[in-house]
């Protein structure tokens, strides 16, 4: 099984914290969409006869697309790929795009899962982030979306300056009250070359407090667990049967095809990434050229990838898989270097013989993984 990721590089306005590839000008939207359709056709043989079990529209803001634009892309996908009948098909959406009419249209399309960028239920937080929607729109769109979609996930951001623990707990409670079965939640991070980075550098806004972020994270873990959510990945919490199949395939190392400007692909031993420039992307495809670069992963890089993704999930790093897929020195290396983290109570080996992070170690998972990398 494999997945298809489609990057829609357009937004109404720029969120201050975002460093993904996007444009706030829709001038070349039609050309980019035609480019995406052409790239799908040109790359159909990369997947071969492997069936597609997930399709994910990310961005950017995919909910900017009309139903006819989405259906045009679906037509190309279903014509050129073998898609399973039960495929999970996700569309990222912003609350300000999800009018009652839009939701009804999407419910008639192949889309069966919505990923809604709520971020916060408080207007001051949304203004701080420069989101295009307000809290009222968040609540209204969720009420409407839940009438037509069973499988909905929302994004929430914690560690925002001036966000108290009471406020963060209220954000979580409002998500629980709506009954959404999945929450993706991330600490606010300050990426270089973003507006937020510039504001903090100039002293216009306070920086991110890691202590507050940790407090919010611990609260997130505790409160979601009380409500029956499973933290199956560091930032993802789902009720049983509502885990993201698409994102899970990334963490389990399944192949996926990334289409659109800046999209990444993976086939197990190679990574590819498309150019992060809409015009150059369009022009290359007009000449039947693929606007991408390919990198073959070394054995060290494949090992590091397995460790990084594994420690972020409940499934952990399968030690038998390390033995089977790598030279014996890798298993010895991992066993020796993980001992200190096991002694500190940050890692453990579970009943399935997998190396997993403990509750204490979850917030530190990325740092622990990097310490276990083979370089």
Short mmCIF file of C-alpha atoms in Angstrom, two decimals:
data_model
loop_
_atom_site.label_atom_id
_atom_site.label_comp_id
_atom_site.label_asym_id
_atom_site.label_seq_id
_atom_site.Cartn_x
_atom_site.Cartn_y
_atom_site.Cartn_z
CA UNK A 1 0.00 0.00 0.00
CA UNK A 2 1.11 3.57 -0.67
CA UNK A 3 -0.09 7.15 -0.31
CA UNK A 4 -0.32 10.30 -2.39
CA UNK A 5 0.35 13.73 -0.89
CA UNK A 6 -0.75 16.78 -2.89
CA UNK A 7 0.61 20.19 -1.93
CA UNK A 8 -1.68 23.14 -2.68
CA UNK A 9 0.65 26.17 -2.32
CA UNK A 10 -1.86 28.99 -1.81
CA UNK A 11 -3.19 30.86 1.24
CA UNK A 12 -5.40 33.90 1.79
CA UNK A 13 -2.81 35.40 4.12
CA UNK A 14 0.47 34.41 5.77
CA UNK A 15 0.39 33.07 9.33
CA UNK A 16 3.27 34.65 11.24
CA UNK A 17 4.74 31.30 12.36
CA UNK A 18 4.50 29.37 9.07
CA UNK A 19 7.56 28.39 7.03
CA UNK A 20 5.82 26.04 4.57
CA UNK A 21 5.89 26.90 0.87
CA UNK A 22 2.86 28.95 -0.17
CA UNK A 23 1.81 32.10 -2.02
CA UNK A 24 -0.86 34.62 -1.05
CA UNK A 25 -1.35 35.45 -4.73
CA UNK A 26 -3.75 33.19 -6.63
CA UNK A 27 -2.50 34.51 -9.98
CA UNK A 28 -0.99 31.20 -11.08
CA UNK A 29 -3.46 28.88 -9.33
CA UNK A 30 -4.90 27.40 -12.54
CA UNK A 31 -1.43 26.77 -13.98
CA UNK A 32 -0.22 25.09 -10.78
CA UNK A 33 -3.29 22.85 -10.62
CA UNK A 34 -2.75 21.80 -14.24
CA UNK A 35 0.89 21.17 -13.34
CA UNK A 36 -0.18 18.94 -10.44
CA UNK A 37 -2.41 16.92 -12.77
CA UNK A 38 0.41 16.56 -15.29
CA UNK A 39 2.91 15.53 -12.61
CA UNK A 40 0.51 12.82 -11.41
CA UNK A 41 0.41 11.38 -14.92
CA UNK A 42 4.17 11.60 -15.46
CA UNK A 43 4.94 9.88 -12.16
CA UNK A 44 2.25 7.19 -12.11
CA UNK A 45 4.77 4.41 -12.77
CA UNK A 46 6.80 5.28 -9.67
CA UNK A 47 4.14 3.56 -7.58
CA UNK A 48 3.75 0.74 -10.08
CA UNK A 49 0.95 -1.68 -9.27
CA UNK A 50 0.99 -0.72 -5.59
CA UNK A 51 -2.49 0.23 -4.44
CA UNK A 52 -3.17 3.69 -3.03
CA UNK A 53 -4.73 3.61 0.43
CA UNK A 54 -4.45 7.30 1.38
CA UNK A 55 -4.70 10.63 -0.44
CA UNK A 56 -3.86 13.81 1.46
CA UNK A 57 -4.36 17.41 0.30
CA UNK A 58 -2.02 19.64 2.33
CA UNK A 59 -0.67 23.13 1.97
CA UNK A 60 -1.03 25.95 1.95
CA UNK A 61 -4.79 25.93 2.15
CA UNK A 62 -6.42 23.19 0.03
CA UNK A 63 -9.90 24.35 1.08
CA UNK A 64 -9.38 27.32 -1.25
CA UNK A 65 -10.05 24.94 -4.14
CA UNK A 66 -13.51 24.70 -5.65
CA UNK A 67 -15.31 21.37 -5.88
CA UNK A 68 -14.72 21.27 -9.64
CA UNK A 69 -10.97 21.86 -9.14
CA UNK A 70 -10.79 19.05 -6.57
CA UNK A 71 -12.82 16.69 -8.76
CA UNK A 72 -10.53 17.37 -11.71
CA UNK A 73 -7.55 16.20 -9.63
CA UNK A 74 -9.50 13.18 -8.38
CA UNK A 75 -10.36 12.25 -11.97
CA UNK A 76 -6.65 12.17 -12.86
CA UNK A 77 -5.78 10.14 -9.75
CA UNK A 78 -8.47 7.50 -10.26
CA UNK A 79 -7.63 7.21 -13.95
CA UNK A 80 -3.90 6.66 -13.39
CA UNK A 81 -3.65 4.89 -10.03
CA UNK A 82 -5.29 1.93 -8.35
CA UNK A 83 -7.10 3.39 -5.34
CA UNK A 84 -8.64 1.04 -2.76
CA UNK A 85 -12.37 1.46 -2.13
CA UNK A 86 -11.79 2.26 1.55
CA UNK A 87 -9.08 4.88 0.91
CA UNK A 88 -8.69 7.61 3.53
CA UNK A 89 -8.93 10.94 1.67
CA UNK A 90 -8.05 14.00 3.76
CA UNK A 91 -8.44 17.68 2.95
CA UNK A 92 -6.79 20.34 5.10
CA UNK A 93 -9.19 23.24 5.59
CA UNK A 94 -9.39 26.59 7.33
CA UNK A 95 -12.56 27.54 9.24
CA UNK A 96 -13.15 30.68 7.15
CA UNK A 97 -13.46 28.52 4.02
CA UNK A 98 -15.90 26.05 5.52
CA UNK A 99 -19.28 27.64 4.91
CA UNK A 100 -22.33 25.40 5.15
CA UNK A 101 -22.47 25.21 1.37
CA UNK A 102 -18.77 24.34 1.07
CA UNK A 103 -19.10 21.56 3.64
CA UNK A 104 -22.10 20.09 1.82
CA UNK A 105 -20.13 20.17 -1.45
CA UNK A 106 -17.14 18.43 0.12
CA UNK A 107 -19.42 15.76 1.60
CA UNK A 108 -20.47 14.86 -1.96
CA UNK A 109 -16.83 14.58 -3.11
CA UNK A 110 -14.41 11.66 -2.51
CA UNK A 111 -13.06 13.55 0.56
CA UNK A 112 -13.98 11.57 3.69
CA UNK A 113 -11.74 13.22 6.30
CA UNK A 114 -11.33 16.90 7.19
CA UNK A 115 -8.27 18.35 8.90
CA UNK A 116 -9.39 21.75 10.23
CA UNK A 117 -6.81 24.35 11.26
CA UNK A 118 -8.50 25.70 14.39
CA UNK A 119 -5.19 26.47 16.25
CA UNK A 120 -7.07 28.21 19.10
CA UNK A 121 -10.63 29.00 20.16
CA UNK A 122 -9.53 32.46 21.38
CA UNK A 123 -9.48 35.54 19.14
CA UNK A 124 -6.38 37.12 20.73
CA UNK A 125 -4.35 33.98 19.98
CA UNK A 126 -5.60 33.92 16.40
CA UNK A 127 -4.68 37.58 15.92
CA UNK A 128 -1.22 36.90 17.38
CA UNK A 129 -0.75 34.15 14.76
CA UNK A 130 -2.33 36.26 11.97
CA UNK A 131 -4.89 33.58 11.20
CA UNK A 132 -7.54 34.41 8.61
CA UNK A 133 -10.43 33.18 10.77
CA UNK A 134 -11.89 34.09 14.16
CA UNK A 135 -13.09 31.99 17.08
CA UNK A 136 -16.74 32.30 16.08
CA UNK A 137 -15.98 30.87 12.63
CA UNK A 138 -14.09 27.97 14.26
CA UNK A 139 -17.09 26.95 16.32
CA UNK A 140 -19.62 27.46 13.55
CA UNK A 141 -17.67 25.42 10.99
CA UNK A 142 -17.13 22.56 13.45
CA UNK A 143 -20.84 22.41 14.29
CA UNK A 144 -21.66 22.20 10.58
CA UNK A 145 -18.83 19.86 9.57
CA UNK A 146 -19.76 17.30 12.22
CA UNK A 147 -23.19 16.97 10.62
CA UNK A 148 -21.63 15.63 7.43
CA UNK A 149 -18.24 14.17 8.40
CA UNK A 150 -17.55 11.54 11.02
CA UNK A 151 -13.77 11.59 10.58
CA UNK A 152 -12.51 15.04 11.58
CA UNK A 153 -9.23 16.17 13.07
CA UNK A 154 -8.39 19.64 14.33
CA UNK A 155 -5.05 21.39 14.84
CA UNK A 156 -4.32 23.18 18.11
CA UNK A 157 -1.15 25.11 18.98
CA UNK A 158 0.20 25.38 22.54
CA UNK A 159 3.06 27.33 24.09
CA UNK A 160 1.78 30.58 22.56
CA UNK A 161 3.06 33.69 24.42
CA UNK A 162 0.47 34.92 26.94
CA UNK A 163 -1.49 31.65 26.73
CA UNK A 164 -2.13 30.63 30.33
CA UNK A 165 -2.59 27.00 31.38
CA UNK A 166 -6.25 27.77 32.10
CA UNK A 167 -6.67 29.08 28.58
CA UNK A 168 -4.93 26.04 27.09
CA UNK A 169 -7.13 23.71 29.14
CA UNK A 170 -10.18 25.60 27.86
CA UNK A 171 -9.00 25.07 24.27
CA UNK A 172 -8.80 21.33 24.92
CA UNK A 173 -12.16 21.23 26.66
CA UNK A 174 -13.86 22.97 23.75
CA UNK A 175 -12.39 20.37 21.39
CA UNK A 176 -13.70 17.59 23.67
CA UNK A 177 -17.14 19.23 23.88
CA UNK A 178 -17.45 19.18 20.08
CA UNK A 179 -16.64 15.47 20.12
CA UNK A 180 -13.91 15.51 17.47
CA UNK A 181 -12.23 12.06 17.34
CA UNK A 182 -8.71 13.28 16.55
CA UNK A 183 -6.48 16.18 17.62
CA UNK A 184 -3.10 17.16 16.19
CA UNK A 185 -1.34 19.50 18.59
CA UNK A 186 2.01 21.22 18.25
CA UNK A 187 4.14 23.57 20.30
CA UNK A 188 4.58 26.98 18.71
CA UNK A 189 8.02 26.94 17.12
CA UNK A 190 9.97 29.93 15.86
CA UNK A 191 11.37 29.20 12.40
CA UNK A 192 13.92 31.46 10.79
CA UNK A 193 12.74 33.83 8.05
CA UNK A 194 9.18 33.88 9.43
CA UNK A 195 7.43 37.04 10.56
CA UNK A 196 7.30 35.66 14.12
CA UNK A 197 11.08 35.19 14.18
CA UNK A 198 11.51 38.79 13.03
CA UNK A 199 9.06 40.15 15.63
CA UNK A 200 10.80 38.32 18.49
CA UNK A 201 14.23 39.41 17.25
CA UNK A 202 13.08 43.04 17.27
CA UNK A 203 11.47 42.67 20.70
CA UNK A 204 7.96 43.34 19.42
CA UNK A 205 6.57 40.15 20.93
CA UNK A 206 7.84 37.85 23.71
CA UNK A 207 9.75 34.72 22.81
CA UNK A 208 8.52 31.18 23.31
CA UNK A 209 8.95 29.82 26.85
CA UNK A 210 9.93 26.13 26.72
CA UNK A 211 8.86 25.66 30.32
CA UNK A 212 5.33 26.80 29.48
CA UNK A 213 5.32 24.60 26.36
CA UNK A 214 6.27 21.57 28.48
CA UNK A 215 3.53 22.37 31.01
CA UNK A 216 0.98 22.63 28.18
CA UNK A 217 2.25 19.40 26.62
CA UNK A 218 1.89 17.47 29.88
CA UNK A 219 -1.62 18.86 30.28
CA UNK A 220 -2.42 17.83 26.70
CA UNK A 221 -1.28 14.25 27.35
CA UNK A 222 -3.19 13.99 30.64
CA UNK A 223 -6.46 15.52 29.44
CA UNK A 224 -6.64 13.60 26.15
CA UNK A 225 -5.95 10.33 27.98
CA UNK A 226 -8.86 11.03 30.33
CA UNK A 227 -11.14 11.41 27.31
CA UNK A 228 -10.09 8.14 25.71
CA UNK A 229 -7.64 9.46 23.13
CA UNK A 230 -4.50 7.49 22.32
CA UNK A 231 -1.26 9.42 21.85
CA UNK A 232 -0.09 7.27 18.96
CA UNK A 233 2.51 9.85 17.87
CA UNK A 234 4.10 12.70 19.84
CA UNK A 235 1.76 15.33 18.39
CA UNK A 236 -1.22 13.17 17.39
CA UNK A 237 -4.07 11.98 19.58
CA UNK A 238 -6.85 9.82 18.21
CA UNK A 239 -9.79 7.84 19.45
CA UNK A 240 -9.54 4.13 18.51
CA UNK A 241 -10.18 3.66 14.75
CA UNK A 242 -9.52 7.36 14.08
CA UNK A 243 -5.73 7.41 13.78
CA UNK A 244 -4.54 9.19 10.62
CA UNK A 245 -3.77 6.39 8.16
CA UNK A 246 -1.82 8.77 5.93
CA UNK A 247 0.47 10.18 8.60
CA UNK A 248 0.89 6.75 10.17
CA UNK A 249 2.20 5.48 6.82
CA UNK A 250 4.97 8.13 7.02
CA UNK A 251 6.02 6.96 10.48
CA UNK A 252 5.93 3.29 9.49
CA UNK A 253 8.14 3.92 6.46
CA UNK A 254 5.58 3.16 3.75
CA UNK A 255 6.16 4.68 0.27
CA UNK A 256 4.35 7.84 -0.75
CA UNK A 257 4.29 10.11 -3.76
CA UNK A 258 4.48 13.86 -3.12
CA UNK A 259 2.99 16.03 -5.88
CA UNK A 260 2.98 19.82 -6.22
CA UNK A 261 5.53 22.56 -5.47
CA UNK A 262 7.80 21.65 -2.49
CA UNK A 263 6.18 18.22 -2.00
CA UNK A 264 8.40 15.35 -0.79
CA UNK A 265 8.30 11.68 -1.84
CA UNK A 266 9.76 8.50 -0.35
CA UNK A 267 10.12 4.95 -1.70
CA UNK A 268 12.01 3.27 1.14
CA UNK A 269 15.54 3.96 -0.04
CA UNK A 270 15.21 7.31 -1.84
CA UNK A 271 13.77 10.71 -1.05
CA UNK A 272 12.68 13.23 -3.66
CA UNK A 273 11.55 16.82 -3.28
CA UNK A 274 9.94 19.19 -5.74
CA UNK A 275 11.14 22.73 -6.34
CA UNK A 276 9.66 25.31 -3.95
CA UNK A 277 8.79 27.82 -6.65
CA UNK A 278 5.39 27.90 -8.33
CA UNK A 279 6.51 29.46 -11.62
CA UNK A 280 9.53 27.18 -12.05
CA UNK A 281 7.33 24.21 -11.16
CA UNK A 282 4.77 25.11 -13.84
CA UNK A 283 7.38 25.87 -16.51
CA UNK A 284 9.25 22.59 -15.96
CA UNK A 285 6.09 20.54 -16.37
CA UNK A 286 5.14 22.44 -19.53
CA UNK A 287 8.35 20.98 -20.96
CA UNK A 288 7.49 17.50 -19.59
CA UNK A 289 10.32 17.78 -17.06
CA UNK A 290 9.94 16.71 -13.44
CA UNK A 291 10.90 19.64 -11.16
CA UNK A 292 12.48 17.50 -8.47
CA UNK A 293 15.72 16.35 -6.92
CA UNK A 294 16.40 12.78 -5.77
CA UNK A 295 18.59 11.60 -2.92
CA UNK A 296 19.51 7.97 -2.23
CA UNK A 297 19.64 7.30 1.50
CA UNK A 298 22.78 5.71 2.92
CA UNK A 299 22.45 2.85 5.39
CA UNK A 300 23.15 5.30 8.21
CA UNK A 301 20.39 7.62 6.97
CA UNK A 302 17.91 4.75 6.68
CA UNK A 303 18.76 3.69 10.24
CA UNK A 304 18.43 7.24 11.55
CA UNK A 305 15.07 7.61 9.80
CA UNK A 306 13.83 4.41 11.47
CA UNK A 307 14.96 5.63 14.90
CA UNK A 308 13.51 9.14 14.49
CA UNK A 309 10.08 8.04 13.28
CA UNK A 310 9.88 5.05 15.59
CA UNK A 311 10.57 6.91 18.82
CA UNK A 312 7.83 9.43 18.01
CA UNK A 313 5.16 6.70 17.89
CA UNK A 314 3.56 4.14 20.20
CA UNK A 315 5.00 1.40 17.96
CA UNK A 316 8.61 2.38 18.69
CA UNK A 317 11.69 0.99 16.98
CA UNK A 318 11.28 -2.69 16.11
CA UNK A 319 14.55 -4.25 17.27
CA UNK A 320 13.97 -7.34 15.14
CA UNK A 321 13.63 -5.10 12.08
CA UNK A 322 16.95 -3.46 12.96
CA UNK A 323 18.55 -6.91 13.10
CA UNK A 324 17.00 -8.03 9.81
CA UNK A 325 17.49 -4.90 7.70
CA UNK A 326 20.87 -3.61 8.83
CA UNK A 327 24.40 -4.82 9.45
CA UNK A 328 24.76 -6.34 12.95
CA UNK A 329 26.80 -3.34 14.08
CA UNK A 330 23.65 -1.19 14.01
CA UNK A 331 21.81 -3.38 16.51
CA UNK A 332 24.88 -3.40 18.77
CA UNK A 333 25.18 0.39 18.44
CA UNK A 334 21.51 0.99 19.28
CA UNK A 335 21.56 -1.43 22.23
CA UNK A 336 24.65 0.17 23.77
CA UNK A 337 23.65 3.79 23.24
CA UNK A 338 20.07 3.40 24.45
CA UNK A 339 21.13 1.98 27.84
CA UNK A 340 21.60 5.36 29.51
CA UNK A 341 18.14 6.54 28.35
CA UNK A 342 16.59 3.31 29.67
CA UNK A 343 18.33 3.84 33.02
CA UNK A 344 16.96 7.40 33.15
CA UNK A 345 13.43 6.11 32.53
CA UNK A 346 13.15 7.87 29.16
CA UNK A 347 13.15 4.72 27.02
CA UNK A 348 12.07 1.12 27.57
CA UNK A 349 11.84 -2.14 25.64
CA UNK A 350 8.22 -3.31 25.51
CA UNK A 351 6.71 -6.80 25.29
CA UNK A 352 6.89 -6.71 21.46
CA UNK A 353 10.68 -6.19 21.67
CA UNK A 354 10.40 -2.60 20.47
CA UNK A 355 12.34 0.36 21.85
CA UNK A 356 9.78 2.98 22.87
CA UNK A 357 9.72 6.29 24.70
CA UNK A 358 8.16 6.33 28.16
CA UNK A 359 5.69 9.00 29.28
CA UNK A 360 8.62 10.82 30.83
CA UNK A 361 10.58 10.64 27.58
CA UNK A 362 7.89 11.61 25.05
CA UNK A 363 8.49 15.37 25.09
CA UNK A 364 12.21 14.70 24.60
CA UNK A 365 11.77 12.11 21.83
CA UNK A 366 13.39 14.12 19.01
CA UNK A 367 16.43 14.95 21.12
CA UNK A 368 16.81 11.35 22.27
CA UNK A 369 16.54 10.13 18.66
CA UNK A 370 19.24 12.54 17.47
CA UNK A 371 21.55 11.24 20.23
CA UNK A 372 21.01 7.73 18.89
CA UNK A 373 21.73 8.63 15.27
CA UNK A 374 24.64 6.87 13.59
CA UNK A 375 26.89 9.40 11.87
#
